[in-house]
PDB file of C-alpha atoms in Angstrom:
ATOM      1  CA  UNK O  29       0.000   0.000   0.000  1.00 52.00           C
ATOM      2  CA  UNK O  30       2.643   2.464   0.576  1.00 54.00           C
ATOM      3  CA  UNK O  31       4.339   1.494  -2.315  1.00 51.00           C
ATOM      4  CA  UNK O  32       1.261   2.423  -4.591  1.00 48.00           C
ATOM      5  CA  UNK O  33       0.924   5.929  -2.227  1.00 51.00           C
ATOM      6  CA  UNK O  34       4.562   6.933  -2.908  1.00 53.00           C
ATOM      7  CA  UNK O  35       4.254   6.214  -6.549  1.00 50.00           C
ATOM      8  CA  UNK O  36       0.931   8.648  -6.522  1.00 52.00           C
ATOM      9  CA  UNK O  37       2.655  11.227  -4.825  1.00 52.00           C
ATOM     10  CA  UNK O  38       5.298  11.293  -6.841  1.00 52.00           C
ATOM     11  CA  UNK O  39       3.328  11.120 -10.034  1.00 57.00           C
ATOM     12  CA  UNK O  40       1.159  14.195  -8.875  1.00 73.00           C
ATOM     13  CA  UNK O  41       4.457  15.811  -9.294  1.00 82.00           C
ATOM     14  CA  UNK O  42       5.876  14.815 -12.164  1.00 86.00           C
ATOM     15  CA  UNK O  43       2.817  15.611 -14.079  1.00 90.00           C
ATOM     16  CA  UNK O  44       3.802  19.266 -13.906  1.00 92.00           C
ATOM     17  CA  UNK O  45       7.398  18.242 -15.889  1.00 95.00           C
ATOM     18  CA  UNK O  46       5.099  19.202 -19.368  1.00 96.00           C
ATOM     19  CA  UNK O  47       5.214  23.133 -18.436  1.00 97.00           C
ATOM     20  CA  UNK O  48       8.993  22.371 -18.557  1.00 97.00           C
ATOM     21  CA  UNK O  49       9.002  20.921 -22.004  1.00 97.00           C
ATOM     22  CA  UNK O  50       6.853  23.992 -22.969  1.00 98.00           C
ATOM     23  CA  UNK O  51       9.298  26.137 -21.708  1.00 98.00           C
ATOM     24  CA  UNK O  52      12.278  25.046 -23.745  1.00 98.00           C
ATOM     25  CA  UNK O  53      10.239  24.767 -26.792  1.00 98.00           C
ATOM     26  CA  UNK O  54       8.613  28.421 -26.579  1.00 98.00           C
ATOM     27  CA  UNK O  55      12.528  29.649 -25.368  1.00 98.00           C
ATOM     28  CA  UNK O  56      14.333  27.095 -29.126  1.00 98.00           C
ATOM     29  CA  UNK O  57      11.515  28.582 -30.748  1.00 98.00           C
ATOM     30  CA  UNK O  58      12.041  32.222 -29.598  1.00 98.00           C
ATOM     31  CA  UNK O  59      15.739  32.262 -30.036  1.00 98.00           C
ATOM     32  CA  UNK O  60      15.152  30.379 -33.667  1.00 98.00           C
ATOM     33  CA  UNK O  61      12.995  33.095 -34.519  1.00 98.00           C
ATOM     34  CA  UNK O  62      15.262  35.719 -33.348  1.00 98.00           C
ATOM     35  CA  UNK O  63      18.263  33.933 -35.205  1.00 98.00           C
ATOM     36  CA  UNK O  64      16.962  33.726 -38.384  1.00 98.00           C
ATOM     37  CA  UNK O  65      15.156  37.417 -38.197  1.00 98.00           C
ATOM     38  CA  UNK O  66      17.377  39.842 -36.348  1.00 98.00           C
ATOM     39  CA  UNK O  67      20.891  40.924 -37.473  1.00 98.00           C
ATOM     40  CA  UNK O  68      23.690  40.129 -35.224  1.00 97.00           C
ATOM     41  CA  UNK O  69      24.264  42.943 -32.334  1.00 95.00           C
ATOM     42  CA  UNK O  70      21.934  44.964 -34.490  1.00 97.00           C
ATOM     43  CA  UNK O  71      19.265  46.613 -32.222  1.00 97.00           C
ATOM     44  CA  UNK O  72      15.569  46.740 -33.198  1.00 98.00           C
ATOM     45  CA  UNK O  73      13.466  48.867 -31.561  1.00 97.00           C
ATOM     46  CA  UNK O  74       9.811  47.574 -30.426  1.00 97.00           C
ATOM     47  CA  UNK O  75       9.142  50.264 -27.358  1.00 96.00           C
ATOM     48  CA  UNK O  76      10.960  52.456 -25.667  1.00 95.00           C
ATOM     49  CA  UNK O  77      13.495  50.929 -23.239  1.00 96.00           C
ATOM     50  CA  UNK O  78      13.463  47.898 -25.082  1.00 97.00           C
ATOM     51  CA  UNK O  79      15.304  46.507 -28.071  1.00 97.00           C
ATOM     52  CA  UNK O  80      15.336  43.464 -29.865  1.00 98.00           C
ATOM     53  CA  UNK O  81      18.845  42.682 -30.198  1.00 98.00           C
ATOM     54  CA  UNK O  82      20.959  39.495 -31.097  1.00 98.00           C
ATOM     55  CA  UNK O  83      23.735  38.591 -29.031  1.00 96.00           C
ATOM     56  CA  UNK O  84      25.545  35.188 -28.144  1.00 94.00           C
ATOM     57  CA  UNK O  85      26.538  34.423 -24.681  1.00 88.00           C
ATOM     58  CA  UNK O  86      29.859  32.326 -24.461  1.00 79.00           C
ATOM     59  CA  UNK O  87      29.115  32.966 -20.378  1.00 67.00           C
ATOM     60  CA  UNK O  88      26.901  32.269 -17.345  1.00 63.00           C
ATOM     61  CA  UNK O  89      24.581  34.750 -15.867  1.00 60.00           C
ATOM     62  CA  UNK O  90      25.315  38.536 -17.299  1.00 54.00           C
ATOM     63  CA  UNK O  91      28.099  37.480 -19.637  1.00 57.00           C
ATOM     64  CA  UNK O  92      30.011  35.918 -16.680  1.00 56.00           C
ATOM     65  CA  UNK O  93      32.930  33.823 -17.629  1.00 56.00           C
ATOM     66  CA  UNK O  94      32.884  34.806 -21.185  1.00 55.00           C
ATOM     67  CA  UNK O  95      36.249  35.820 -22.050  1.00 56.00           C
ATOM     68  CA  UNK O  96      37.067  32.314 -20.358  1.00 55.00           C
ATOM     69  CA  UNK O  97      39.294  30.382 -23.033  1.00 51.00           C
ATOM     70  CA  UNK O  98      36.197  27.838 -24.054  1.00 60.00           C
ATOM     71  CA  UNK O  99      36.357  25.577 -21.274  1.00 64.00           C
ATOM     72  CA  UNK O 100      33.355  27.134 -19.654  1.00 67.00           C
ATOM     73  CA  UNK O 101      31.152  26.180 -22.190  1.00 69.00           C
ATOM     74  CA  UNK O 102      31.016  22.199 -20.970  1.00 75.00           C
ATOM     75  CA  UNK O 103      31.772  23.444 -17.379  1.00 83.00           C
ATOM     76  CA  UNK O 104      28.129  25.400 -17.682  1.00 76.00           C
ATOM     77  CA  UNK O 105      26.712  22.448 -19.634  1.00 86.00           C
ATOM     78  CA  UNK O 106      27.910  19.920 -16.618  1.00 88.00           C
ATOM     79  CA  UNK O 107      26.824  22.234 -14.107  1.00 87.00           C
ATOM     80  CA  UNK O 108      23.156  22.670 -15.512  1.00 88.00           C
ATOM     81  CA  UNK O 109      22.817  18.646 -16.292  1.00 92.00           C
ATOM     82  CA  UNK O 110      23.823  17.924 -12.427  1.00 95.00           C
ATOM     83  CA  UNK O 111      21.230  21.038 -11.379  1.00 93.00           C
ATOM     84  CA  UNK O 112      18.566  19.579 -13.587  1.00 94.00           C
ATOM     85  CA  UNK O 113      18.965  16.131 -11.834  1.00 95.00           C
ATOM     86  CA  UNK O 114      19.252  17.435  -8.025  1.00 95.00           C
ATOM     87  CA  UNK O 115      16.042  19.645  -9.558  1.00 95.00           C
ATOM     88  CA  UNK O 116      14.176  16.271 -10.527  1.00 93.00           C
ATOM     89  CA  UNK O 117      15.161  14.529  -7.233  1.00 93.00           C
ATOM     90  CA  UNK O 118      13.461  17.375  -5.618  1.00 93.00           C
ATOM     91  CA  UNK O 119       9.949  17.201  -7.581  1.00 94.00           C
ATOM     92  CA  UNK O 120       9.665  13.887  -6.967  1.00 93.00           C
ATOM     93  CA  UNK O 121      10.018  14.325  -3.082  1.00 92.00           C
ATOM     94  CA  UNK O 122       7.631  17.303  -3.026  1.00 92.00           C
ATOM     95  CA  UNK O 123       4.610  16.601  -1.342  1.00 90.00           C
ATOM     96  CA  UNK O 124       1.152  16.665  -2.987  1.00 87.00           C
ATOM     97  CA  UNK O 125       0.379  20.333  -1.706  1.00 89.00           C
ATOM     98  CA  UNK O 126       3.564  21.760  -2.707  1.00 92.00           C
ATOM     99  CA  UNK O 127       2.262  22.644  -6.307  1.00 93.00           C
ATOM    100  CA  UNK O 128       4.018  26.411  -5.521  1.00 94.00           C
ATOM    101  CA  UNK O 129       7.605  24.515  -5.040  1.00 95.00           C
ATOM    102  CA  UNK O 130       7.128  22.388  -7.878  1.00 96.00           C
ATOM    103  CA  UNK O 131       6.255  25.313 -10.797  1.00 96.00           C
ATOM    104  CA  UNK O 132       9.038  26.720  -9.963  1.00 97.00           C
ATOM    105  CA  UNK O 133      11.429  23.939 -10.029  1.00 97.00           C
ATOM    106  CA  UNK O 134      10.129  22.753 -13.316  1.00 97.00           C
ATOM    107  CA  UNK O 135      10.444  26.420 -14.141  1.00 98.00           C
ATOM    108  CA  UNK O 136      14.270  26.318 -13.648  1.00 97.00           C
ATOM    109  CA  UNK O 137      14.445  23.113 -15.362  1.00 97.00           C
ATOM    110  CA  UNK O 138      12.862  24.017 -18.527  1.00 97.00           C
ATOM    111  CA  UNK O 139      15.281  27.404 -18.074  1.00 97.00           C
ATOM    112  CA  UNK O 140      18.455  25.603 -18.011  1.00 95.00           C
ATOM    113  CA  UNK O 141      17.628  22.977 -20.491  1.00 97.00           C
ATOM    114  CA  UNK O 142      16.573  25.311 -22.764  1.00 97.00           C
ATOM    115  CA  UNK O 143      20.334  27.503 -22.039  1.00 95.00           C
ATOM    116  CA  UNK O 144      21.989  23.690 -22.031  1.00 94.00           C
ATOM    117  CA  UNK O 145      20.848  23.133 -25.714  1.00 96.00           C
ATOM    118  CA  UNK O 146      22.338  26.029 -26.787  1.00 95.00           C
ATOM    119  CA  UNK O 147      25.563  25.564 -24.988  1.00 91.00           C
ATOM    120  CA  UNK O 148      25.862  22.142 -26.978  1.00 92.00           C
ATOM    121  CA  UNK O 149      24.555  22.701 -29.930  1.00 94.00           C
ATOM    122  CA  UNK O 150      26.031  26.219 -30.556  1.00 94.00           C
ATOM    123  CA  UNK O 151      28.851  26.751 -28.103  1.00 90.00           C
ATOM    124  CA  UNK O 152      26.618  29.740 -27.118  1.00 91.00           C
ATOM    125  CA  UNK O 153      23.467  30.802 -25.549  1.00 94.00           C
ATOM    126  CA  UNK O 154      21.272  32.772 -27.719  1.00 97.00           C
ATOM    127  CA  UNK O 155      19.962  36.004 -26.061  1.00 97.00           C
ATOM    128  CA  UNK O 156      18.134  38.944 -27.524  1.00 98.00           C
ATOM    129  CA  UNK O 157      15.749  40.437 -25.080  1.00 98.00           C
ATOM    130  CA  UNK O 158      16.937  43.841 -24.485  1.00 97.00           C
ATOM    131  CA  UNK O 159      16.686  46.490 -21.628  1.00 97.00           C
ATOM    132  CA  UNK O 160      17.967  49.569 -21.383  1.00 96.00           C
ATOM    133  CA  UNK O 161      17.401  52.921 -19.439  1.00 95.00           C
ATOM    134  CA  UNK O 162      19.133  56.164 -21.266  1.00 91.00           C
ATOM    135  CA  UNK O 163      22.919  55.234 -21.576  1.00 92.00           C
ATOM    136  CA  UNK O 164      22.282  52.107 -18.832  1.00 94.00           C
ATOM    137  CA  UNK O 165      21.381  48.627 -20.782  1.00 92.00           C
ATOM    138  CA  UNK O 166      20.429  45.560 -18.832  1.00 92.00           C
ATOM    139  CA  UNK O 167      22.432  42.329 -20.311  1.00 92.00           C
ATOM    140  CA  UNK O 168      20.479  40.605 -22.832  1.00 94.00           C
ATOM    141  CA  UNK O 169      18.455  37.476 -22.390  1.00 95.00           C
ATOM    142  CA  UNK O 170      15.809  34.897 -23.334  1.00 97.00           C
ATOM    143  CA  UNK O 171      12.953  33.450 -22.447  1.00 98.00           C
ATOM    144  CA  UNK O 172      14.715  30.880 -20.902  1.00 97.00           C
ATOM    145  CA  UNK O 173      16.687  32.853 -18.409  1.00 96.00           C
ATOM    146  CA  UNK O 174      13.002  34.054 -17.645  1.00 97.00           C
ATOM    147  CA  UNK O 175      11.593  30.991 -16.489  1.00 98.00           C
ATOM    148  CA  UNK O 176      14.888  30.823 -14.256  1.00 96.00           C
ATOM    149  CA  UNK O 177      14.361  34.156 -12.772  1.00 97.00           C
ATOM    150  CA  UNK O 178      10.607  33.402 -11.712  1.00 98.00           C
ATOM    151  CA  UNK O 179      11.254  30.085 -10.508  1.00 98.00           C
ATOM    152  CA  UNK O 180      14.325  30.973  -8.131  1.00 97.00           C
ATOM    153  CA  UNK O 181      11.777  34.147  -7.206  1.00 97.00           C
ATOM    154  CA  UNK O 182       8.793  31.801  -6.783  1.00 97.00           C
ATOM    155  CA  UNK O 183      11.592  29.562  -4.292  1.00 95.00           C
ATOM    156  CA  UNK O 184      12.440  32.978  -2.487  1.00 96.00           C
ATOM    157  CA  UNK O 185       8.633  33.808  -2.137  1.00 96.00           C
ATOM    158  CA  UNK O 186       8.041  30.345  -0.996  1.00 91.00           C
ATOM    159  CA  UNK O 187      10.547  30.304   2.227  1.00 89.00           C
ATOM    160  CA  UNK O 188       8.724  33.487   3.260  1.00 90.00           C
ATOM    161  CA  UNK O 189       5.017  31.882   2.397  1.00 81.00           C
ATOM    162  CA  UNK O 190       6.056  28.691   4.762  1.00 68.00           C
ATOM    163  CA  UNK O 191       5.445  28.712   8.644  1.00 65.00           C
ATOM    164  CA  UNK O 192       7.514  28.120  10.945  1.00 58.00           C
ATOM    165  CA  UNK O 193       8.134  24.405  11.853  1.00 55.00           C
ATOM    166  CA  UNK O 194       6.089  23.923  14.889  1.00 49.00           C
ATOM    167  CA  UNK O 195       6.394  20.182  15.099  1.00 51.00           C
ATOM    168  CA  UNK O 196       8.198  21.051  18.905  1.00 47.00           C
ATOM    169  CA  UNK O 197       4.739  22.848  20.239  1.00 47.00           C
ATOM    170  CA  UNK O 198       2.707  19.704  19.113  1.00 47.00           C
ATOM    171  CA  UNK O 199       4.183  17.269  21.846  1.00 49.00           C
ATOM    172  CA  UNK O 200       3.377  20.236  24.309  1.00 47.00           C
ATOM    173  CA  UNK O 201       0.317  20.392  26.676  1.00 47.00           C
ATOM    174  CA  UNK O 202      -1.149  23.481  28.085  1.00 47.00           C
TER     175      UNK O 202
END
């Protein structure tokens, strides 16, 4: 019996790997689209304060890394397989009412898949979502590095949602 329990928690979890899979297609899509329609560091503007412009990140997070001398690329691709295992682990041990905890894991997952792809396939991510503010621009990104941004924020919001553990006051009597 608690064989069949764990495997229905665990499913109830795992069903919500498809918004994953929709992630990294809408992100290859996105970045296909802006490939094979925007000019290479050329800027397009669409409103002000934001740009369409292609750029291809050899880096991490805001460019970091690089001007590294190619090693990072597998380094980042390693590092995001491992995360997106330790990531799966963790859905699976979520608990049925945790639905908050798991978006935003798969979130993160679909993110970094979507950025590992790239790295493999191109040596590069593919970013061209573009901020800027008068003379101060924002690193560009993707849709990808989206869905990592709200999931890590939806894991921030999370600690703060959760109450304290008060499995001490339960043994208690008054």
């Amino acid at each position: 019996m608690d064989a069949v329990m764990t495997e229905a928690r665990v499913g109830s979890k795992l069903k919500w790997l498809w918004l994953a899979v929709l992630v990294i297609a809408l992100d290859l899509g996105t970045k296909a689209l802006a490939t094979a329609m925007l000019t290479y560091g050329n800027p397009v503007p669409v409103m002000p304060s934001f740009n369409l412009t292609l750029l291809h990140n050899t880096g991490a997070a805001f460019s970091f890394l690089a001007d590294a001398a190619g090693w990072q690329r597998w380094f980042f691709v390693t590092l995001a397989i491992v995360v997106s295992v330790v990531l799966v682990g963790w859905l699976r041990k979520l608990q049925s009412h945790e639905t908050w905890m798991a978006i935003a894991i798969v979130l993160i997952l679909g993110g970094a898949l979507g950025n590992v792809y790239d790295r493999v396939v191109h040596g590069y991510v593919v970013d061209f979502l573009h901020f800027y503010w008068r003379d101060w621009h924002f690193p560009a990104f993707n849709l990808a590095d989206t869905a990592i941004t709200i999931g890590a924020a939806m894991m921030i919001l999370d600690s703060f949602r959760k109450p304290a553990d008060d499995s001490g006051d339960a043994n208690r009597s008054n």
